[in-house]
Tab-separated table of C-alpha atoms in Angstrom:
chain	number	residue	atom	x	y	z
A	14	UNK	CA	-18.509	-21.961	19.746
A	15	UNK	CA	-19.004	-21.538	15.988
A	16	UNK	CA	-16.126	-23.975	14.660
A	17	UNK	CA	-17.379	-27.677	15.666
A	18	UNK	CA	-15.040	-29.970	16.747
A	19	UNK	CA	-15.691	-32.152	13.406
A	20	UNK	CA	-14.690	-28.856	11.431
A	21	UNK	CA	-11.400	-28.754	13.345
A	22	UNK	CA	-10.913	-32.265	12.788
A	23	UNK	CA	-11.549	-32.121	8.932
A	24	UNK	CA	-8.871	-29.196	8.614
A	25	UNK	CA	-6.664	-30.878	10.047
A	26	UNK	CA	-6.957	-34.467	7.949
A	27	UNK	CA	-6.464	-32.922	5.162
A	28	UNK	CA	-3.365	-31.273	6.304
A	29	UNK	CA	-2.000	-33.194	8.706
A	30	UNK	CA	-0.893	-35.882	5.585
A	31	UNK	CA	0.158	-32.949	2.828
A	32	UNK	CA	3.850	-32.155	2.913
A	33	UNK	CA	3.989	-28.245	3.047
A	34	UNK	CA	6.424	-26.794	0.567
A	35	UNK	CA	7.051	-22.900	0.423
A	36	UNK	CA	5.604	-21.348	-2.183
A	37	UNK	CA	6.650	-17.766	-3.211
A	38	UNK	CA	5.802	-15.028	-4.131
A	39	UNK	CA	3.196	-15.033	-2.430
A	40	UNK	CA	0.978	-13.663	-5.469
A	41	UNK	CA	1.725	-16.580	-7.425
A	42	UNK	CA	1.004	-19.053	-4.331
A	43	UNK	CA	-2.507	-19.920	-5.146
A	44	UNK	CA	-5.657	-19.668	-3.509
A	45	UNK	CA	-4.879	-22.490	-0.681
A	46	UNK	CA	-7.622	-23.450	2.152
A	47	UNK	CA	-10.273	-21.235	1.937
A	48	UNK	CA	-11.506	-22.184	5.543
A	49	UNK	CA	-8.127	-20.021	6.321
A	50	UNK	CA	-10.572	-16.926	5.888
A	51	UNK	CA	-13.963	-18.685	6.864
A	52	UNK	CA	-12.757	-20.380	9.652
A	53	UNK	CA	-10.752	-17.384	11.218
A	54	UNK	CA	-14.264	-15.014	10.838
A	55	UNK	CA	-16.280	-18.159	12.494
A	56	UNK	CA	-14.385	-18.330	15.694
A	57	UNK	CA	-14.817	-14.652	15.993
A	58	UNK	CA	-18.319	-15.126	16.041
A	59	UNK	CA	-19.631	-14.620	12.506
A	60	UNK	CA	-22.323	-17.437	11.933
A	61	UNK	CA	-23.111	-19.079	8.678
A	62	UNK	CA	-26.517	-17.618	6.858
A	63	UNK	CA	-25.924	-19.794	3.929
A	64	UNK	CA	-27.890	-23.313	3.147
A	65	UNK	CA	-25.521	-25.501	4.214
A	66	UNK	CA	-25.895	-28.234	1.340
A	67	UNK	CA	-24.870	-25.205	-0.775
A	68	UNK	CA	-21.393	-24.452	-2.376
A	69	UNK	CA	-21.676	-20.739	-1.930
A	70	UNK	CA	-21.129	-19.616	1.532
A	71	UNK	CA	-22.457	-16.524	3.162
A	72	UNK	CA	-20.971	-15.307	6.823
A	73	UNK	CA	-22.161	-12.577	8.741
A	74	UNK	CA	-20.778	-10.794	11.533
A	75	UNK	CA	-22.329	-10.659	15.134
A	76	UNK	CA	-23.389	-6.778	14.384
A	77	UNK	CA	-24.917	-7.583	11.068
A	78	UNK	CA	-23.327	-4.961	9.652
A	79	UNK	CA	-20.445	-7.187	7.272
A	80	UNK	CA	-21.431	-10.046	5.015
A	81	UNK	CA	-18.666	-12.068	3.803
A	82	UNK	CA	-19.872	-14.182	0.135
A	83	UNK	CA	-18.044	-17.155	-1.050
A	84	UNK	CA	-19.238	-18.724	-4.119
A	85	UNK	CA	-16.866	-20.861	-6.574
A	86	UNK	CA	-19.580	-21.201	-8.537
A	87	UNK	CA	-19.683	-17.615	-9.526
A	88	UNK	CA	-20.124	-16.680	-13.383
A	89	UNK	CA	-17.871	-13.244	-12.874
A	90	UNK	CA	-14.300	-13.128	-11.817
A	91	UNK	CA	-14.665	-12.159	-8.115
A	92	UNK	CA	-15.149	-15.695	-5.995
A	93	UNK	CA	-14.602	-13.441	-2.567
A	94	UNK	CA	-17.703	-10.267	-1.665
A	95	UNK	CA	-17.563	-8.361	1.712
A	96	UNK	CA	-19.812	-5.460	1.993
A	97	UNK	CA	-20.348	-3.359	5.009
A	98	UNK	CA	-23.429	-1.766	5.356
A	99	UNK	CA	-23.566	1.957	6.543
A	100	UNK	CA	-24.181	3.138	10.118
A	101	UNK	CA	-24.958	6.652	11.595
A	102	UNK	CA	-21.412	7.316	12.095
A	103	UNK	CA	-19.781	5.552	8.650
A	104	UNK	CA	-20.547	4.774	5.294
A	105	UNK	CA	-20.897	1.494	3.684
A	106	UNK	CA	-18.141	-0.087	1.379
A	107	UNK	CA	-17.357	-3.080	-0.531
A	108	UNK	CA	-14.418	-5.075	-1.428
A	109	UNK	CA	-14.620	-8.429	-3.628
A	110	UNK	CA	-10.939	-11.143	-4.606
A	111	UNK	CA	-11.144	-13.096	-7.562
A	112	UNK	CA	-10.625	-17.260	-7.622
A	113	UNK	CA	-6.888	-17.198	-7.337
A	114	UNK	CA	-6.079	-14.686	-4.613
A	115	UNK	CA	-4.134	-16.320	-1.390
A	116	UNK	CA	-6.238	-17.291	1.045
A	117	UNK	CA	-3.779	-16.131	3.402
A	118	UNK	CA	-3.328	-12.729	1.674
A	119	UNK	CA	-7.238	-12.397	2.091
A	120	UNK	CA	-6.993	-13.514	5.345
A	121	UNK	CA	-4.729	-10.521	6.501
A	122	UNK	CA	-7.623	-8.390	5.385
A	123	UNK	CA	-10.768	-9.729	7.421
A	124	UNK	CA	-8.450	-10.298	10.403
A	125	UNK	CA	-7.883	-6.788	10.556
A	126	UNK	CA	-11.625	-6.397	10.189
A	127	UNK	CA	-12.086	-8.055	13.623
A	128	UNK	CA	-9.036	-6.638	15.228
A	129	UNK	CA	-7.566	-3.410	13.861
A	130	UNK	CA	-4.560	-2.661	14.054
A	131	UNK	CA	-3.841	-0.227	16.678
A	132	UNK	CA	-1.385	2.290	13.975
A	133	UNK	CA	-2.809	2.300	10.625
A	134	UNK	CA	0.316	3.211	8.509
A	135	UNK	CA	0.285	4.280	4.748
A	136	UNK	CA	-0.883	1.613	2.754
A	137	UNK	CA	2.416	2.265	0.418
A	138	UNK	CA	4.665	1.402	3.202
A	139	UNK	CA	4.647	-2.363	3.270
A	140	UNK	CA	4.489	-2.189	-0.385
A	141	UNK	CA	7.841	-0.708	-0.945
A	142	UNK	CA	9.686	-1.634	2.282
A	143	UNK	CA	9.175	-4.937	0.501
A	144	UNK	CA	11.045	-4.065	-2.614
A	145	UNK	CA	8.307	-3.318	-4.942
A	146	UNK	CA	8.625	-0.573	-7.531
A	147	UNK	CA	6.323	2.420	-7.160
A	148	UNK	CA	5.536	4.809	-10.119
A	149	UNK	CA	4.760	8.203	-9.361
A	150	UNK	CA	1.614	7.715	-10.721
A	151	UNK	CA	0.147	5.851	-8.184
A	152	UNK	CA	1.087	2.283	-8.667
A	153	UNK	CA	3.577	0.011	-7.308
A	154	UNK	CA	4.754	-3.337	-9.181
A	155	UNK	CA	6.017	-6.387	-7.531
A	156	UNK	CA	9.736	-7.334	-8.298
A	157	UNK	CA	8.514	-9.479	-11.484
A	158	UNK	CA	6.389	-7.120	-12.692
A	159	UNK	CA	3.154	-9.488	-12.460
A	160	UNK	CA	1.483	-8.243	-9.820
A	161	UNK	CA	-0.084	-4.542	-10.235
A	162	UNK	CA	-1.071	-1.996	-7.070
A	163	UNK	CA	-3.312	0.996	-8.620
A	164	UNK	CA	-5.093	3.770	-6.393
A	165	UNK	CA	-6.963	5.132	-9.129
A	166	UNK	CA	-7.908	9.049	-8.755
A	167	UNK	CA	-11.314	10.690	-8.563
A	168	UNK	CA	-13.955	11.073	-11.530
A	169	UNK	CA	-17.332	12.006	-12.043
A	170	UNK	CA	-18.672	9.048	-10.461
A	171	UNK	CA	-16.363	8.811	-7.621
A	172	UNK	CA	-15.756	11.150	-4.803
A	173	UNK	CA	-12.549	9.362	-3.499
A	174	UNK	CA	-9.610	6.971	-4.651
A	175	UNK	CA	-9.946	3.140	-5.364
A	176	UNK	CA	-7.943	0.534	-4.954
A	177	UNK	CA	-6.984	-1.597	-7.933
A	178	UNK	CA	-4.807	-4.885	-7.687
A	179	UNK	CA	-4.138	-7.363	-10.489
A	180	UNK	CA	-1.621	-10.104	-11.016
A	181	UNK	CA	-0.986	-10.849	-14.853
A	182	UNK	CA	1.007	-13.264	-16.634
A	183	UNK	CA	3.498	-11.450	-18.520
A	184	UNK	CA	3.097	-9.819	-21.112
A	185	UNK	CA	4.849	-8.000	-24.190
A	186	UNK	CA	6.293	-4.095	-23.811
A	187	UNK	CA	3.357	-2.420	-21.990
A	188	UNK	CA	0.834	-5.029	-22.942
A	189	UNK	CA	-0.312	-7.431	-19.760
A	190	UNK	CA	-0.311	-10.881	-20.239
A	191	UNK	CA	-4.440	-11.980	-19.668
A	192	UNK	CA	-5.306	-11.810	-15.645
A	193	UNK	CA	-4.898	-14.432	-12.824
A	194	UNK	CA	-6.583	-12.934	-10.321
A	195	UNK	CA	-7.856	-9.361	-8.945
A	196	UNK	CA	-8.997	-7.234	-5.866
A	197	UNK	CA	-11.118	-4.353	-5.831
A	198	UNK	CA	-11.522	-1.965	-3.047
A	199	UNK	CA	-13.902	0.593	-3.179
A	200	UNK	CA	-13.723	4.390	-2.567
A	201	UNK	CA	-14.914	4.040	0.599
A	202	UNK	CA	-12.916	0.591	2.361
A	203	UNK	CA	-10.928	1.868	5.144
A	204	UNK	CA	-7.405	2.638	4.736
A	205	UNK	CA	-6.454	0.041	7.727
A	206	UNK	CA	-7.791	-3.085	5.948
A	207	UNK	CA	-6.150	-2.024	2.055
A	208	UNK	CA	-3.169	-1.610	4.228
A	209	UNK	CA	-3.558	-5.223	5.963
A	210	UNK	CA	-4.081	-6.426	2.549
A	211	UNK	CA	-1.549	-4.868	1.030
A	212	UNK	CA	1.064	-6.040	4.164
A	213	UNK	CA	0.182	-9.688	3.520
A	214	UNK	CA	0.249	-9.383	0.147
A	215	UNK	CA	4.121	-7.762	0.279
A	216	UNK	CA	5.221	-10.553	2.726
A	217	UNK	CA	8.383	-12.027	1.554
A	218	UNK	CA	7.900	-15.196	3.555
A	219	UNK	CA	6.733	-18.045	1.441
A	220	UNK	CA	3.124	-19.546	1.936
A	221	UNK	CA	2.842	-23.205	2.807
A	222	UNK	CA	1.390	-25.650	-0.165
A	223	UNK	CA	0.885	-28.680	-0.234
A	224	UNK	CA	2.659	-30.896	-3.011
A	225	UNK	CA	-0.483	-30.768	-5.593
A	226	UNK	CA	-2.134	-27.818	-4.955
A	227	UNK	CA	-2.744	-25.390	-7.080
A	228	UNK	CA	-0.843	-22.547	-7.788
A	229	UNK	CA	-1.037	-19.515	-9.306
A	230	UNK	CA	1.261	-19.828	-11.882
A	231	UNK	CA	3.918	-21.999	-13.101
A	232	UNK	CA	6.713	-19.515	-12.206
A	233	UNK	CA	6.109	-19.958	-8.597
A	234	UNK	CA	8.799	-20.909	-6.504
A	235	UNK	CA	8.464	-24.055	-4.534
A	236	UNK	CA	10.547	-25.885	-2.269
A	237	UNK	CA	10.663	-28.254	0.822
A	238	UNK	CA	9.322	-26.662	3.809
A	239	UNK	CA	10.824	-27.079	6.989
A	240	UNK	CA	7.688	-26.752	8.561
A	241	UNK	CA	6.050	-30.510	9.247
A	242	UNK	CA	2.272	-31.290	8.131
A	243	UNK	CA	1.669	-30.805	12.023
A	244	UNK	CA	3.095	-27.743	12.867
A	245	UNK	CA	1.133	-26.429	9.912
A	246	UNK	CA	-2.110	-27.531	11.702
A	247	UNK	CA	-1.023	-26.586	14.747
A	248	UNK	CA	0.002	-22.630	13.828
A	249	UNK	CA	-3.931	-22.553	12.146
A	250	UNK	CA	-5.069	-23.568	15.424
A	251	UNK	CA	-2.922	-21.241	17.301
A	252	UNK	CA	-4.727	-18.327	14.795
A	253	UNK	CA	-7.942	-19.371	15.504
A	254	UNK	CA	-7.676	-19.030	19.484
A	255	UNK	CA	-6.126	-15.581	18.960
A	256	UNK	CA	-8.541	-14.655	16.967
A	257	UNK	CA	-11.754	-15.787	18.784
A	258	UNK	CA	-9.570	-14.345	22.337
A	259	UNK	CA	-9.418	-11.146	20.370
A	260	UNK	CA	-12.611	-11.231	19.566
A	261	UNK	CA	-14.390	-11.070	22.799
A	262	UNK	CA	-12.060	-8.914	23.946
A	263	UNK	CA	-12.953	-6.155	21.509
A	264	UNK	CA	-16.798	-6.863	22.591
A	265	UNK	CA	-16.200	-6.628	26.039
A	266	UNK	CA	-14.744	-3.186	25.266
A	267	UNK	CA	-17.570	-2.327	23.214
A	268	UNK	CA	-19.859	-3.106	25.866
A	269	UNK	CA	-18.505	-2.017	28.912
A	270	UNK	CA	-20.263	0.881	30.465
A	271	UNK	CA	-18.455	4.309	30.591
A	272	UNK	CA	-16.874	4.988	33.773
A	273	UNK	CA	-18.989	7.493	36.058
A	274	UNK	CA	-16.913	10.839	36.716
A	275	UNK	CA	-15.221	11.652	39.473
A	276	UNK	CA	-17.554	13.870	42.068
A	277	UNK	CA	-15.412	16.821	42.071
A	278	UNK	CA	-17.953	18.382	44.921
A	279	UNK	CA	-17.467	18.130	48.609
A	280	UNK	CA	-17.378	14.041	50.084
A	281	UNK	CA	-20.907	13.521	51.158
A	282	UNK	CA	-21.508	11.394	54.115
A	283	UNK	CA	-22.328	7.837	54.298
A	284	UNK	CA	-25.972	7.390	54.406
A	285	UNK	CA	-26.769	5.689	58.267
A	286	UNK	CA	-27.904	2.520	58.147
């Protein structure tokens, strides 16, 4: 198993004393436990590549195709790198999530890289079931206006759309207040995961904090959660079995052989023995 017992242990001392209080919106929320994200992709079998006395961390998956980069000690914006290497059958792509984006919100994203979703809906659709305002231009803002959804078009050096999100402080008439955090997804990311994204993102349930972590920004909401520290340790548990159960799953059905076809000839006889 990837996840030692000593890394399950450590998540949950550091929760297990926090008292959770509900943070919303969830753009605001802060970037919470990254091991959210690194632990979820460990127990479904992506193994560390990094040096291990290091503060970046580098995950790949057990096809060698995806290669997840953490580095909080990076001199751009973007904290958060997942490229996908190209196969025969589908191109590469690349996605990268700057310091301050929810770990949970991220989180929605690479767990739909190990299990898609079995519809993939519009990626719009979460967005403005949840209330958010989209433009006809091909951008959706949430209720306060801080958080920014762009599909940019085409251009010369781009064959397809992009995806563009940004929350802002706020700013003055149609001047954004200076950035808090980002996401890029490139022309080629498949719709599925910007749509996971986007659905977690959109959530109006309130993420769990702890009572001095950081958030966001100071116009987050927070109040008492009714959750206890436990239950909060217990439901990332819970997450990581599914996910690591839905993981081998999906490479057992990778790797079972196709089924032979039914001999539509006349029933030969048993061989005699």
């Amino acid at each position: 198993m990837p996840l030692s017992e000593r890394q399950l242990a450590a998540f949950a001392d550091k929760h297990a004393w926090q008292i959770p209080f509900d943070t919303s919106p969830r753009h605001l929320a802060g970037p919470g436990d990254a091991r959210h994200v690194t632990y979820g992709l460990a127990a479904a079998g992506w193994s560390a590549v990094s040096d291990p006395l290091s503060a970046e961390i580098v995950l790949r998956s057990p096809d060698l195709r995806h290669r997840l980069q953490f580095d909080p000690q990076s001199t751009t914006s973007a904290w958060w790198r997942l490229r996908a290497e190209p196969t025969d059958t589908e191109p590469g792509w690349y996605a990268e999530f700057g310091e301050l984006v929810p770990a949970e919100v991220l989180a929605g994203f690479t767990d739909a890289l190990i299990v898609p979703p079995q519809q993939q809906p519009d990626p719009w659709q979460p967005v403005t079931s949840a209330g958010w305002h989209r433009d006809s231009d091909g951008t959706a803002r949430s209720p306060d206006s801080m958080c920014h959804i762009e599909l940019r078009p085409l251009s010369e050096l781009h064959d397809r759309p992009s995806w563009h999100v940004e929350t802002r402080e706020p700013g003055h008439g149609e001047f954004h207040g200076p950035r808090i955090w980002h996401a890029y997804f490139d022309e080629r990311t498949p719709a599925h995961l910007v749509g996971s994204f986007l659905t977690a993102l959109a959530d109006r349930s309130p993420l769990q904090r702890g009572m001095y972590d950081r958030t966001g920004h100071y116009s987050a909401v927070q109040e008492p959660s009714p959750l206890r520290p436990q239950q909060v340790v217990d439901a990332h548990a819970t997450r990581l079995k599914s996910l690591r159960a839905q993981a081998r799953s999906a490479r057992l059905r990778q790797t079972k052989p196709a089924t032979t076809p039914a001999n539509v000839g006349p029933a030969q006889p048993a061989a005699r023995r």
